[in-house]
Coordinates of C-alpha atoms in Angstrom, one line a residue:
M6 CA 132.6 104.1 90.9
R7 CA 135.2 106.7 89.7
P8 CA 134.2 110.4 90.1
G9 CA 134.1 111.0 86.4
R10 CA 131.6 108.1 85.9
T11 CA 129.5 109.3 88.8
R12 CA 129.3 112.9 87.4
T13 CA 128.4 111.5 83.9
A14 CA 125.6 109.3 85.4
L15 CA 124.3 112.3 87.4
R16 CA 124.2 114.5 84.3
V17 CA 122.3 111.9 82.4
Y18 CA 120.0 111.4 85.3
A19 CA 119.3 115.2 85.6
A20 CA 118.4 115.3 81.9
V21 CA 116.0 112.4 82.4
V22 CA 114.4 114.2 85.4
L23 CA 113.9 117.4 83.4
A24 CA 112.3 115.4 80.5
A25 CA 110.0 113.6 82.9
V26 CA 108.8 116.7 84.7
A27 CA 108.2 118.4 81.3
A28 CA 106.1 115.5 80.2
G29 CA 104.2 115.5 83.5
C30 CA 103.2 119.2 82.9
S31 CA 101.9 118.7 79.4
G32 CA 98.4 119.8 78.6
N33 CA 97.4 116.2 77.7
D34 CA 97.5 115.1 81.3
R35 CA 94.5 115.5 83.7
A36 CA 93.9 114.5 87.3
G37 CA 92.7 110.9 87.5
A38 CA 93.6 110.0 83.9
P39 CA 95.5 106.7 83.5
A40 CA 99.2 107.1 82.6
A41 CA 100.2 106.2 79.1
T42 CA 101.4 102.6 78.9
A43 CA 102.7 102.1 75.3
A44 CA 106.5 102.3 75.2
P45 CA 108.6 102.9 72.1
T46 CA 110.3 99.7 71.1
T47 CA 113.5 101.7 70.1
S48 CA 113.9 103.6 73.4
A49 CA 117.2 103.0 75.2
P50 CA 117.1 101.9 78.9
P51 CA 118.0 104.7 81.4
A52 CA 121.7 105.1 82.5
V53 CA 120.6 105.0 86.2
F54 CA 117.7 103.4 87.9
P55 CA 115.1 106.2 88.3
L56 CA 114.1 105.2 91.9
T57 CA 117.6 104.8 93.3
G58 CA 119.9 106.9 91.2
L59 CA 122.3 104.0 90.9
P60 CA 123.9 103.0 87.5
T61 CA 122.0 100.3 85.7
G62 CA 125.0 98.8 84.1
G63 CA 122.8 97.7 81.2
A64 CA 120.7 95.5 83.5
A65 CA 117.5 94.2 82.0
N66 CA 115.5 95.3 85.0
A67 CA 115.9 98.9 83.9
A68 CA 113.5 98.5 81.1
R69 CA 110.6 97.1 83.2
P70 CA 107.9 99.0 85.1
A71 CA 107.8 99.7 88.8
L72 CA 106.0 97.0 90.8
S73 CA 104.3 98.2 94.0
I74 CA 102.9 95.9 96.7
K75 CA 100.8 96.7 99.7
V76 CA 102.3 95.3 102.9
D77 CA 100.8 95.3 106.4
N78 CA 102.7 96.9 109.2
T79 CA 100.8 95.9 112.3
R80 CA 102.3 93.9 115.2
R81 CA 100.7 90.7 114.1
A82 CA 102.0 91.2 110.5
R83 CA 105.6 91.3 111.6
P84 CA 108.2 90.0 110.8
Q85 CA 107.7 91.1 107.2
A86 CA 109.6 89.8 104.1
G87 CA 111.2 91.6 101.2
L88 CA 111.4 95.2 102.4
N89 CA 115.2 95.6 102.0
D90 CA 115.0 94.6 98.4
A91 CA 112.7 97.5 97.5
D92 CA 113.9 100.7 95.9
L93 CA 111.2 102.8 97.6
V94 CA 108.8 102.4 100.5
H95 CA 106.0 104.7 101.5
E96 CA 104.6 104.5 105.1
E97 CA 101.0 105.7 105.4
L98 CA 98.5 106.1 108.2
V99 CA 95.4 103.7 108.1
E100 CA 92.5 102.9 110.4
G101 CA 93.1 102.5 114.2
G102 CA 96.1 104.8 114.1
L103 CA 98.2 102.0 112.5
T104 CA 100.3 102.2 109.3
R105 CA 100.6 100.3 106.1
L106 CA 103.4 100.2 103.5
L107 CA 103.4 100.7 99.7
V108 CA 106.6 98.8 98.8
T109 CA 108.0 99.5 95.3
Y110 CA 110.4 97.3 93.4
H111 CA 112.3 98.1 90.1
S112 CA 116.0 97.5 90.2
K113 CA 115.9 94.3 92.3
D114 CA 113.6 91.3 92.9
A115 CA 112.4 89.8 96.1
A116 CA 111.7 86.0 96.3
E117 CA 109.2 86.6 99.1
V118 CA 107.1 89.7 100.0
A119 CA 104.8 89.4 103.0
P120 CA 102.2 89.9 104.3
V121 CA 100.2 91.4 101.4
R122 CA 97.2 93.5 102.4
S123 CA 94.5 95.7 100.9
V124 CA 94.4 99.0 98.9
R125 CA 93.9 102.4 100.4
P126 CA 92.9 105.7 98.8
V127 CA 96.3 107.4 99.0
D128 CA 97.7 104.6 96.8
G129 CA 96.2 106.3 93.7
P130 CA 98.4 109.4 93.6
L131 CA 101.4 107.6 95.0
L132 CA 101.3 105.1 92.1
R133 CA 100.5 107.8 89.6
Q134 CA 104.0 109.5 90.1
L135 CA 105.5 106.0 89.5
G136 CA 104.0 106.0 86.0
G137 CA 101.3 103.6 87.3
G138 CA 103.3 100.4 86.8
L139 CA 102.1 97.2 88.4
F140 CA 100.1 97.2 91.6
A141 CA 99.7 94.1 93.8
F142 CA 97.4 93.8 96.8
S143 CA 95.1 91.3 98.5
G144 CA 91.8 93.1 98.1
G145 CA 90.0 96.2 99.5
A146 CA 86.6 97.9 99.7
A147 CA 85.0 97.9 96.3
G148 CA 84.5 101.7 96.3
V149 CA 88.2 102.3 97.1
V150 CA 89.5 99.9 94.5
A151 CA 87.2 101.5 91.9
R152 CA 88.6 104.9 92.7
V153 CA 92.3 103.9 92.9
Q154 CA 92.4 102.2 89.5
P155 CA 91.8 105.2 87.3
A156 CA 93.6 107.6 89.6
S157 CA 96.7 105.5 89.6
G158 CA 97.0 104.5 86.0
A159 CA 98.4 101.2 87.2
T160 CA 97.8 97.7 85.9
F161 CA 96.4 95.7 88.8
V162 CA 98.0 92.3 89.5
G163 CA 96.1 91.8 92.7
I164 CA 95.0 88.4 94.1
R165 CA 91.9 88.5 91.8
Q166 CA 93.8 89.4 88.7
A167 CA 96.8 87.0 89.2
P168 CA 95.8 84.4 91.8
A169 CA 98.7 82.1 90.8
A170 CA 101.2 84.7 92.0
Y171 CA 100.0 84.4 95.6
R172 CA 100.0 81.7 98.3
R173 CA 98.8 81.3 101.9
A174 CA 101.6 80.7 104.4
A175 CA 100.8 78.0 107.0
D176 CA 103.0 79.7 109.6
R177 CA 101.1 83.0 109.5
P178 CA 97.6 83.7 110.9
A179 CA 94.9 85.0 108.5
P180 CA 94.6 87.7 107.2
Y181 CA 98.4 88.1 107.6
N182 CA 99.3 85.0 105.6
V183 CA 99.2 86.2 101.9
V184 CA 102.6 85.9 100.4
T185 CA 103.9 86.7 96.9
G186 CA 107.2 87.3 95.0
T187 CA 108.2 89.8 92.4
A188 CA 109.1 87.3 89.6
A189 CA 105.5 85.8 89.6
L190 CA 104.0 89.3 89.7
Y191 CA 106.1 90.6 86.8
E192 CA 105.2 87.5 84.8
A193 CA 101.5 88.2 85.4
G194 CA 102.0 91.8 84.5
R195 CA 103.6 90.9 81.2
R196 CA 100.6 88.8 80.3
L197 CA 98.0 91.4 81.3
E198 CA 99.8 94.5 79.9
P199 CA 103.0 94.0 77.9
G200 CA 105.1 97.0 77.1
L201 CA 104.7 99.1 80.3
R202 CA 107.3 101.8 80.7
P203 CA 110.0 102.1 83.4
P204 CA 109.0 104.6 86.2
P205 CA 109.8 108.2 85.6
P206 CA 112.4 109.8 87.9
F207 CA 111.0 112.3 90.4
L208 CA 113.6 112.3 93.2
A209 CA 117.1 113.9 92.8
F210 CA 120.2 111.9 93.7
A211 CA 123.9 112.9 94.2
D212 CA 126.9 111.5 95.9
E213 CA 127.5 114.7 97.9
P214 CA 124.9 115.6 100.5
P215 CA 123.1 119.0 100.2
A216 CA 124.5 121.9 102.1
G217 CA 122.9 123.2 105.3
G218 CA 122.4 119.9 107.1
R219 CA 123.3 119.0 110.7
P220 CA 124.4 115.7 112.3
V221 CA 121.6 113.5 113.4
G222 CA 121.7 110.2 115.3
Q223 CA 118.0 109.3 115.1
V224 CA 114.5 110.5 114.2
G225 CA 111.4 109.4 116.1
L226 CA 108.0 109.4 114.2
R227 CA 104.7 109.3 116.0
F228 CA 101.9 108.4 113.6
S229 CA 99.4 108.0 116.5
P230 CA 99.3 106.9 120.1
S231 CA 99.3 103.3 118.9
S232 CA 102.0 103.5 116.2
R233 CA 105.5 104.9 116.5
A234 CA 108.6 104.3 114.3
A235 CA 112.2 105.5 114.5
W236 CA 115.3 105.5 112.4
R237 CA 118.8 105.3 113.9
W238 CA 122.0 106.1 112.1
D239 CA 124.4 103.2 112.0
A240 CA 127.7 104.9 111.1
A241 CA 129.6 101.6 110.7
A242 CA 127.1 100.3 108.2
G243 CA 126.5 103.7 106.6
R244 CA 122.7 103.3 106.7
F245 CA 119.7 104.0 108.9
V246 CA 118.2 101.1 110.9
R247 CA 114.5 101.0 111.7
E248 CA 112.7 100.6 115.0
Q249 CA 109.0 99.9 115.3
D250 CA 107.0 100.6 118.5
G251 CA 110.2 100.6 120.6
T252 CA 112.0 97.5 119.2
Q253 CA 114.3 96.9 116.3
D254 CA 112.4 96.0 113.2
R255 CA 113.7 92.8 111.7
L256 CA 112.6 90.7 108.7
V257 CA 111.8 87.0 108.6
D258 CA 115.5 86.3 107.8
G259 CA 116.6 88.1 110.9
E260 CA 118.1 91.1 109.1
P261 CA 117.2 94.5 110.4
V262 CA 115.1 96.8 108.2
T263 CA 117.5 99.5 106.7
T264 CA 117.5 102.3 104.2
D265 CA 120.0 104.8 102.7
N266 CA 117.5 107.7 102.8
V267 CA 114.6 108.7 105.0
V268 CA 112.3 111.5 103.6
V269 CA 109.8 112.8 106.1
L270 CA 106.8 114.6 104.7
R271 CA 104.3 116.3 107.0
V272 CA 100.9 115.8 105.4
A273 CA 97.3 116.7 106.2
I274 CA 95.0 113.7 107.0
R275 CA 91.4 113.8 105.8
L276 CA 88.8 111.2 106.4
D277 CA 87.7 109.1 103.5
Q278 CA 84.1 108.1 103.0
N279 CA 85.1 104.4 103.3
R280 CA 84.7 102.8 106.7
D281 CA 86.3 99.7 108.2
V282 CA 84.4 96.8 109.9
L283 CA 84.2 98.8 113.2
G284 CA 82.7 101.8 111.4
N285 CA 85.9 103.9 111.5
R286 CA 86.5 106.2 108.5
T287 CA 89.7 105.5 106.6
P288 CA 92.4 108.1 107.1
D289 CA 93.6 109.5 103.7
P290 CA 97.0 111.3 103.7
V291 CA 96.9 114.3 101.4
V292 CA 99.9 114.1 99.1
I293 CA 98.8 116.9 96.7
G294 CA 99.8 120.3 97.9
K295 CA 102.8 121.4 100.0
G296 CA 104.2 121.1 103.4
R297 CA 107.3 120.7 105.6
A298 CA 109.9 118.1 104.7
W299 CA 113.1 116.6 106.1
L300 CA 115.8 114.6 104.3
L301 CA 118.0 112.2 106.4
R302 CA 121.1 110.9 104.6
D303 CA 124.7 110.1 105.6
G304 CA 124.0 110.8 109.2
R305 CA 122.7 114.3 108.6
V306 CA 119.3 115.9 108.4
V307 CA 118.3 118.8 106.1
A308 CA 115.1 120.7 106.4
G309 CA 113.0 121.8 103.4
T310 CA 109.6 121.6 101.9
W311 CA 107.6 119.3 99.6
R312 CA 105.4 120.4 96.7
R313 CA 103.1 118.6 94.3
A314 CA 100.8 120.8 92.4
S315 CA 98.5 118.1 90.9
P316 CA 98.2 114.3 90.6
A317 CA 99.7 114.7 87.0
Q318 CA 102.9 116.2 88.4
P319 CA 105.6 114.5 90.5
L320 CA 106.6 115.2 94.1
R321 CA 109.4 117.7 94.6
V322 CA 111.4 117.8 97.8
L323 CA 113.1 121.2 98.0
G324 CA 115.7 122.8 100.2
Q325 CA 115.5 126.3 101.7
D326 CA 116.9 127.7 98.5
G327 CA 114.1 126.2 96.4
Q328 CA 116.3 123.7 94.7
P329 CA 115.8 119.9 94.8
L330 CA 117.3 118.1 97.8
A331 CA 119.7 115.4 96.6
L332 CA 119.2 112.0 98.1
R333 CA 122.1 109.6 98.5
P334 CA 122.0 107.1 95.6
G335 CA 120.3 104.0 97.0
R336 CA 117.1 103.0 98.8
T337 CA 114.5 105.4 100.3
W338 CA 111.7 105.3 102.8
V339 CA 109.1 108.1 102.5
E340 CA 107.3 108.7 105.8
L341 CA 103.9 110.4 105.4
L342 CA 103.8 111.8 108.9
P343 CA 100.4 113.4 110.0
S344 CA 100.7 117.2 110.1
S345 CA 99.5 117.1 113.7
E346 CA 102.9 115.5 114.6
R347 CA 106.5 116.6 114.4
P348 CA 109.6 114.4 113.8
A349 CA 111.8 114.2 116.9
F350 CA 115.5 114.4 116.0
G351 CA 118.2 113.3 118.4

């Protein structure tokens, strides 16, 4: 893209961000209230995709809502499918010190996403800042599902609401065998709730990296003694490549899991009232409040902070000067690292 076009797209994107933040701070919003779903039929599609900062080029996908899918991340669940087609991925701590992914699609589709798993309490506020959108999952504790639905404002397209959008894979053991695809889920979503809005922008993007960073070759993330991840900078590819528990993380097609940005947020972990089959209480990452943050992009790391005053307001990732840290236009992984741990940069 020529520099003039890039600057124009970023100016349009900044205006969209300001409008979305102003709307999120209006007095009509309250914590736990569903997001509005009616979209004006005359509104123009955004100039850039709100979750990647890349120009839409008039693509029809720009007018659709975000679609978030819960994907397992245990050893038996891998290799996974569809992660590199997502605009945004959140990694969150769950029972047993393991992690699970909230995988969000908007600009692209994925023919296969697997393995689909169950809902967790933190999904409510994470979905809320995406405008709710569509949420796909395989099930969950009744109490957790009942709390997440109003907190998220999302339209559920889970296995109960849209069974035809899911299948059981014969080559995967249960419960890691639930497979879906974005086309079927979007079709189910249109039937259940037509007219959902595109996700509001909440991350800042720019071609130039923010000032104050330093070169970084990798970052190690310890979620617990039983779950570790790492991202290594691949200068030739211009992206970060993921490792999981000491080995390169690859998808079912053999491709490595990659991303353009890694955002690490240190978050407190509280224990939810829900318990798993072994009696363990569910870890619930706290994503409302503030804490330390790091942005990795273009082979560099910049330290900052994250802030989110309420569920009705979006996450802000800020630099030391209090201004938003600009991500590289492209795909992003957000790592919800327990505050008892620190990222290890090398």
